[in-house]
Coordinates of C-alpha atoms in Angstrom, one line a residue:
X1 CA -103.9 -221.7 -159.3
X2 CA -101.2 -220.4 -156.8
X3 CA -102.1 -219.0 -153.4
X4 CA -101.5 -215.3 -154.7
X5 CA -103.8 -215.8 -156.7
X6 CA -106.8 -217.5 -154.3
X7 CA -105.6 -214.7 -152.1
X8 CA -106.3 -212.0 -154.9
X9 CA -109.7 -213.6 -156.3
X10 CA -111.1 -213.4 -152.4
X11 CA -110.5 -209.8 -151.9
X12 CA -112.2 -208.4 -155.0
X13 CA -115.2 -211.5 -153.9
X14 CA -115.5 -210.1 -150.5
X15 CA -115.3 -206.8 -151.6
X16 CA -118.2 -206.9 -153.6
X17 CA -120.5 -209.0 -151.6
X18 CA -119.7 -206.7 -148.8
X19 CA -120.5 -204.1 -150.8
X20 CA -124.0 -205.2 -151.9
X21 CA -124.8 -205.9 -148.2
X22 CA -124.1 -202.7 -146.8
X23 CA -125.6 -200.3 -149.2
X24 CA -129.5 -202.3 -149.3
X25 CA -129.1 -200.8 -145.5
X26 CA -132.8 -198.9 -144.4
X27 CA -133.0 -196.2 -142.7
X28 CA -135.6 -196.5 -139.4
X29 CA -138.1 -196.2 -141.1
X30 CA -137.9 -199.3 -143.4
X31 CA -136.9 -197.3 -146.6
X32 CA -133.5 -198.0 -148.2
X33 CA -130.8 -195.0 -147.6
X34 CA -131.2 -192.7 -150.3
X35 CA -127.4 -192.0 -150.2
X36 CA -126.5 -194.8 -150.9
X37 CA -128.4 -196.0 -153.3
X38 CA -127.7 -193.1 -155.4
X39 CA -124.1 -193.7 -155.3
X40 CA -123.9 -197.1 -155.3
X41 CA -122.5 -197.8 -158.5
X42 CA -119.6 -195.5 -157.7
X43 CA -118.5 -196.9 -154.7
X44 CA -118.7 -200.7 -156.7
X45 CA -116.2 -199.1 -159.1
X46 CA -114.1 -197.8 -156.7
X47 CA -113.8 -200.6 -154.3
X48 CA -113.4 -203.2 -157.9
X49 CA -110.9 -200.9 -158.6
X50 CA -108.9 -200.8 -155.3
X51 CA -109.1 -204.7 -155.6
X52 CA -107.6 -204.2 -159.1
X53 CA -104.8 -202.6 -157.8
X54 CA -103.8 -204.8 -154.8
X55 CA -103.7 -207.4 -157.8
X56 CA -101.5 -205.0 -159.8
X57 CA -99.1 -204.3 -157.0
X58 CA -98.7 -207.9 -155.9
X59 CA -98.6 -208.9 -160.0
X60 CA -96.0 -205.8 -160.6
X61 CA -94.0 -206.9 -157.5
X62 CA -95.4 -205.3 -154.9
X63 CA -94.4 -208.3 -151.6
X64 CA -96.3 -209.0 -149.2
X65 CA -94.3 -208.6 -146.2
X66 CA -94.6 -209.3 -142.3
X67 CA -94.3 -206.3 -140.1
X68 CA -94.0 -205.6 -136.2
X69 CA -97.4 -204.4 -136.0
X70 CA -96.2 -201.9 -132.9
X71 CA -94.2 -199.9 -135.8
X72 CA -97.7 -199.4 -137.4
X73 CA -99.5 -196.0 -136.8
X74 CA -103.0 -195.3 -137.7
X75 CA -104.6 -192.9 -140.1
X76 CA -103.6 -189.4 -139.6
X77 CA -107.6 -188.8 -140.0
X78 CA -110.1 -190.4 -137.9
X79 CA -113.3 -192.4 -138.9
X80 CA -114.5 -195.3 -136.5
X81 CA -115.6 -194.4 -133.1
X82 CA -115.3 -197.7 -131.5
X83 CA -112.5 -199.0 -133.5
X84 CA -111.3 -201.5 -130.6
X85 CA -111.2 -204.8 -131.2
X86 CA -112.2 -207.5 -128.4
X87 CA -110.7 -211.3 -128.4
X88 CA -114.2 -212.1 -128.7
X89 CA -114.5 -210.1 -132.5
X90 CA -115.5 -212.7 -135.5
X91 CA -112.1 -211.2 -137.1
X92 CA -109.9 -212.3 -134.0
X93 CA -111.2 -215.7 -134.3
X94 CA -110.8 -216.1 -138.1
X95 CA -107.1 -214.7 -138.3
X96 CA -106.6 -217.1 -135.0
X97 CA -107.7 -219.8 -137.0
X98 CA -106.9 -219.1 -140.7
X99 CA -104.3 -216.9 -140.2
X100 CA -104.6 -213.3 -142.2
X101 CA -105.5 -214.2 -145.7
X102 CA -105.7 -210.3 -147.1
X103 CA -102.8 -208.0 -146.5
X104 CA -103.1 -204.8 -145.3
X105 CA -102.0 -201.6 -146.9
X106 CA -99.4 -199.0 -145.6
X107 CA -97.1 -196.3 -146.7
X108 CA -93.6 -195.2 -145.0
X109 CA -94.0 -193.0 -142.0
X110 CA -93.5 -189.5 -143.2
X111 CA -92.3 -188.0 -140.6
X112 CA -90.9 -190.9 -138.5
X113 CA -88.3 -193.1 -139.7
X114 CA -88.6 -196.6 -139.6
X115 CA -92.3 -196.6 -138.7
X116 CA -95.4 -197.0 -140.9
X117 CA -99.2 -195.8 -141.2
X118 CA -102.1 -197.4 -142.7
X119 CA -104.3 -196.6 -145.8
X120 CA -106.3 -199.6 -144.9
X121 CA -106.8 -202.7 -142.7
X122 CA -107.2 -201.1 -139.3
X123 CA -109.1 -203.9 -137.7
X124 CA -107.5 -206.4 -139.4
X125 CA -103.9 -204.7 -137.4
X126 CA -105.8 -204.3 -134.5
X127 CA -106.7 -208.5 -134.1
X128 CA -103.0 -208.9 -135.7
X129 CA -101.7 -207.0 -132.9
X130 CA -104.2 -208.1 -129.9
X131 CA -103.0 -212.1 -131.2
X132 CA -99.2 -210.6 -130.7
X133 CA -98.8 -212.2 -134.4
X134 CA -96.5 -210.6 -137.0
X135 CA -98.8 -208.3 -139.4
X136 CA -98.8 -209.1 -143.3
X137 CA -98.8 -206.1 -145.1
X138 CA -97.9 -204.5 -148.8
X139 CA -95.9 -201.0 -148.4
X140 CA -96.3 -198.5 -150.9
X141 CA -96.0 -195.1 -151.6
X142 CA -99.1 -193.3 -151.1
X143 CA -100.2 -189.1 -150.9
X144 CA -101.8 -188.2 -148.1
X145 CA -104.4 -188.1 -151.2
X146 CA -104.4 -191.3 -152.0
X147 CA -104.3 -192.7 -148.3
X148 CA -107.5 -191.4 -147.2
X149 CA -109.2 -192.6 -150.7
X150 CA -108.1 -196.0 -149.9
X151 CA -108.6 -195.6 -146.0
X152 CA -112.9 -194.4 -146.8
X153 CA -112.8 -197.6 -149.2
X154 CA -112.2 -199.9 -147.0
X155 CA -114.7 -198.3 -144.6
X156 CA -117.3 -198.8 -147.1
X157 CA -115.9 -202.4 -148.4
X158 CA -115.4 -204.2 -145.4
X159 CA -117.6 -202.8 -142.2
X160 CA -119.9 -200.0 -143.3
X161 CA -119.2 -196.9 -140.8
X162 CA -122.5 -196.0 -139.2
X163 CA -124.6 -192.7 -140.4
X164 CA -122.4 -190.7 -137.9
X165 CA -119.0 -191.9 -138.4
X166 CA -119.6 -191.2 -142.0
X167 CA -120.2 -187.4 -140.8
X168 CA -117.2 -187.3 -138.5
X169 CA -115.0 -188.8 -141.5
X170 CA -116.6 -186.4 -143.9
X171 CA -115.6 -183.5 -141.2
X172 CA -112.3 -184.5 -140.2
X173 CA -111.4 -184.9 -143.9
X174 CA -112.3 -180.8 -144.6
X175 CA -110.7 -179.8 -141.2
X176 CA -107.5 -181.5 -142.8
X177 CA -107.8 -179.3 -145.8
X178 CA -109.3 -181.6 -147.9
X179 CA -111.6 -180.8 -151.0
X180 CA -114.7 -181.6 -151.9
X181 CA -114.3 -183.4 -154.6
X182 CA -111.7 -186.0 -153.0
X183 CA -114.0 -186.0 -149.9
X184 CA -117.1 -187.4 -152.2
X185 CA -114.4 -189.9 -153.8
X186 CA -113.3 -191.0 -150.2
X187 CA -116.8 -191.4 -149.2
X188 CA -118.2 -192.9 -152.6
X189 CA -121.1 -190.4 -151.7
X190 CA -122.1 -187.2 -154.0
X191 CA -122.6 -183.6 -153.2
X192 CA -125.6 -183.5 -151.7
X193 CA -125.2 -186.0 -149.3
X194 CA -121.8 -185.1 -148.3
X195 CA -123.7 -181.5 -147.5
X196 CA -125.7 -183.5 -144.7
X197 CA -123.3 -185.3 -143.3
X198 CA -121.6 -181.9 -142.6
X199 CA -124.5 -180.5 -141.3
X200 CA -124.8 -183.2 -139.1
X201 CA -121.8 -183.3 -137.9
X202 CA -120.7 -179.7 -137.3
X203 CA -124.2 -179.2 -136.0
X204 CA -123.6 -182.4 -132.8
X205 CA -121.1 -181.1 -130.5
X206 CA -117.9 -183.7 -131.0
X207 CA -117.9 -184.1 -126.9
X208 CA -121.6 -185.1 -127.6
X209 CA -120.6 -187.6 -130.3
X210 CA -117.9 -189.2 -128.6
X211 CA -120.1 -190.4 -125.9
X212 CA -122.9 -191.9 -127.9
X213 CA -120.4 -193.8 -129.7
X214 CA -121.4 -195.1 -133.0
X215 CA -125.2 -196.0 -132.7
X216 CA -124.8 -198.3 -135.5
X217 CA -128.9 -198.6 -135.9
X218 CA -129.3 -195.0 -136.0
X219 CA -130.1 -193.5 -139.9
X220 CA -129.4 -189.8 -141.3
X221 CA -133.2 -188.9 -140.0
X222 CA -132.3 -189.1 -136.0
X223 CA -128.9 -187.6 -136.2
X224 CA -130.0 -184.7 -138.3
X225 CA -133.1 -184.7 -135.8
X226 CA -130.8 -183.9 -132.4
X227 CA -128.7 -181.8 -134.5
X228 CA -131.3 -179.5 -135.2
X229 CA -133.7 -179.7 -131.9
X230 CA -129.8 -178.5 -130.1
X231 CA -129.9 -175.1 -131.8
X232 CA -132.2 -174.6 -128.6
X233 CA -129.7 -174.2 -126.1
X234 CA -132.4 -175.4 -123.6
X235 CA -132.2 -178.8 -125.6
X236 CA -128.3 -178.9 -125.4
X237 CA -128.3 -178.6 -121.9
X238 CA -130.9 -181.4 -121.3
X239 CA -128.6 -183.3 -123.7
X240 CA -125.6 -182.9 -121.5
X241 CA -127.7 -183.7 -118.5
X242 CA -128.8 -186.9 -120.0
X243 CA -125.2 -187.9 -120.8
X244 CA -124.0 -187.9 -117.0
X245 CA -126.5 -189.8 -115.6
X246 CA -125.3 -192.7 -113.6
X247 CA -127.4 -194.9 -115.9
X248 CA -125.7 -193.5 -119.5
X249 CA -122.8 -195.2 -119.3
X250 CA -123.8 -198.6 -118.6
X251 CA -126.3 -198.3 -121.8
X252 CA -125.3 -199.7 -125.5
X253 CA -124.5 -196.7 -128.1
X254 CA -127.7 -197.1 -129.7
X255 CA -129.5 -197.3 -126.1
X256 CA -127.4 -194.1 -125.1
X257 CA -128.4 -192.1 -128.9
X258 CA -132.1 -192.3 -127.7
X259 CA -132.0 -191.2 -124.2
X260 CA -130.5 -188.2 -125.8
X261 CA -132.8 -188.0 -128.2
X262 CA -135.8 -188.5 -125.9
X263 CA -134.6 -185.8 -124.0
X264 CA -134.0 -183.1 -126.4
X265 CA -137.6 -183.6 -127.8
X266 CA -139.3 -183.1 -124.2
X267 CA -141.3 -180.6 -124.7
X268 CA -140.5 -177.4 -122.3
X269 CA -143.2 -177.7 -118.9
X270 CA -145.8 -174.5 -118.8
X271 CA -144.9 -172.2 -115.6
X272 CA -146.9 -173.0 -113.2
X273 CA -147.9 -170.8 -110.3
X274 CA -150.1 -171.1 -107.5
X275 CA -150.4 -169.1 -103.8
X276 CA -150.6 -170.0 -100.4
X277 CA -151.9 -168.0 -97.5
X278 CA -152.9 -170.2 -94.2
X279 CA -155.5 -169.7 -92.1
X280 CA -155.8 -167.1 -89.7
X281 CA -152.4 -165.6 -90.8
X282 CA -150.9 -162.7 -91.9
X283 CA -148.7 -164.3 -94.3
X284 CA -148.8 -165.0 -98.6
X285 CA -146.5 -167.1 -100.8
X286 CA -146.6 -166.9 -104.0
X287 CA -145.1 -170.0 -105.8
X288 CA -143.6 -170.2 -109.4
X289 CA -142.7 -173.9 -111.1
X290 CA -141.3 -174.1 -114.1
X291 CA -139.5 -177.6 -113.9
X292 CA -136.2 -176.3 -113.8
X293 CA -136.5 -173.0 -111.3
X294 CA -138.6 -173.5 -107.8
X295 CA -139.3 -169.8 -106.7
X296 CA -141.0 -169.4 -103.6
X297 CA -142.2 -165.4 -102.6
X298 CA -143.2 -164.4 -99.2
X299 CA -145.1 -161.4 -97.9
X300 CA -145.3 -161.2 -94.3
X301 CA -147.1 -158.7 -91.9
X302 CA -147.8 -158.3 -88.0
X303 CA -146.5 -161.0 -86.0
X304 CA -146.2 -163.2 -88.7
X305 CA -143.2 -160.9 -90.0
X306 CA -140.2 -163.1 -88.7
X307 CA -141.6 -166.3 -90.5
X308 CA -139.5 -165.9 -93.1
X309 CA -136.2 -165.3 -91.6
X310 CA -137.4 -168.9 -89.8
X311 CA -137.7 -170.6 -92.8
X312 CA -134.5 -169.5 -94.1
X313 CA -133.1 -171.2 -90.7
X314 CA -135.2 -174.5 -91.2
X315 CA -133.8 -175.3 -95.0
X316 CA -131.1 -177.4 -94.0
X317 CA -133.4 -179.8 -91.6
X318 CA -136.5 -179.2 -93.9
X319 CA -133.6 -181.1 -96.9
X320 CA -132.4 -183.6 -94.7
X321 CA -136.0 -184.6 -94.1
X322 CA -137.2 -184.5 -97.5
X323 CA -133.6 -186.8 -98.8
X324 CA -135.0 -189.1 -96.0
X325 CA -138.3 -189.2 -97.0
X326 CA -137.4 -189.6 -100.7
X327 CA -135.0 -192.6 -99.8
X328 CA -137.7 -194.3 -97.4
X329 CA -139.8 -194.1 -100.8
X330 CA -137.7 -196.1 -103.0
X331 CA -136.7 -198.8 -100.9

């Protein structure tokens, strides 16, 4: 058996055994992703048949070729979120050690001559490029059609895109002017599905999205949950607030998805109110707290008319004392 071959037989292998794994995924709540399941089948046939014609293309003479992988661009159509590869990555290690065994796919740059872009092998270029290794690649003529078919294959084949990189695919594929139909076939997903992952992601704010990051553990059910508690624009700004606290950042995606999400689904504090008159005095406060607005109202008569005009005078001593007070606390 020749190497071409070996090299063939473990792509369409790996392709289906990846497969397999990804869609018996659950959702949170233990059951398997509906999705999924219904279009499993589908996306079987279309990653066996992307396998079949890698085998094709090397079989009809198709070479496999090494590239400078700085003349690669990406996709013209983003997916991943955290598409970065560390030194650290399992696929670093095995390409450091093995070499690349499976080729990756690319077509002529159309617009830039003497460059490429990819239809698929992103993270394979990435470790390729991060090991300052020549790239191995087979170039072929591919529509901008055909290229993001090929580029959602892979997605699904080789590391399953989480619920909400799925949605930003799905989105970024129909603000490109793609149909439906080619949509579904890029996403091995059918109609009704690819109607929720829509939803989902025109309803999440891309700024939002962005920094969550992937939150690989988090299923259709939560995303479509913040997406549809931020119609309240009370929600969406606790959700911004949440996202520049000094703690966010240091938090895991999946950490970061449900402070968020714990924060959009606080329910709003009842107003509370409450007076104040002191003893002997000729002065009322009234005093409204709704846990966002303080409102303090004051009626003054007789001598106790200047109070507050006094008050106003004291605020900046009255915060200095309550900063130290509140630091003295926490130490």
């Amino acid at each position: 058996m020749s190497r071409r071959d070996v090299l063939n037989g473990i792509f369409a292998d790996t392709t289906r055994e990846l497969a397999a794994a990804n869609f018996s995924r659950e959702t949170d709540s233990g059951r398997v992703l509906a999705g999924p399941v219904r279009t499993m089948g589908l996306a079987l046939d279309r990653m066996d048949q992307e396998a079949r014609e890698l085998q094709e293309a090397l079989k009809s003479g198709e070479r496999v070729v090494e590239l400078d992988p700085e003349l690669i661009d990406g996709s013209f159509v983003r997916d991943r979120l955290d598409g970065e590869v560390a030194a650290t990555d399992d696929i670093v290690r095995s390409i450091e050690e093995n070499g690349q065994e499976v080729p990756i796919l690319v077509r002529q740059h159309p617009d830039l001559e003497g460059r490429y872009q990819v239809a698929y092998g992103h993270r394979r270029l990435r470790a390729v490029r991060l090991l300052r290794r020549k790239v191995r690649a087979v170039v072929r003529p591919l529509s901008d059609n055909e290229l993001v078919v090929a580029q959602g294959i892979e997605n699904t084949a080789r590391k399953d895109l989480s619920y909400i990189e799925r949605a930003v695919f799905a989105l970024s594929l129909e603000t490109h002017g793609f149909g439906r139909d080619l949509i579904m076939q890029a996403l091995s997903t059918d109609k009704t599905e690819l109607s929720k992952l829509l939803s989902v992601a025109k309803g999440i704010p891309d700024s939002l999205v962005k920094v969550i990051g992937a939150a690989p553990s988090m299923g259709r059910r939560r995303w479509m949950d913040i997406a549809e508690k931020i119609t309240d624009p009370k929600a969406l700004e606790a959700a911004k607030n949440a996202i520049h606290r000094p703690e966010f950042e240091a938090l895991g995606s999946d950490e970061r998805f449900m402070m968020v999400l714990a924060e959009v689904s606080k329910k709003p504090q009842r107003e509370q109110i409450r007076e104040w008159k002191p003893n002997g005095g000729k002065v009322a406060a009234k005093i409204k707290d709704t846990g966002r607005a303080y409102t303090l109202s004051l009626k003054t008569a007789g001598a106790d008319e200047g109070f507050g005009a006094y008050l106003t005078e004291r605020l900046d001593d009255l915060y200095t004392d309550w900063q130290a007070n509140r630091k003295s606390k926490q130490e």
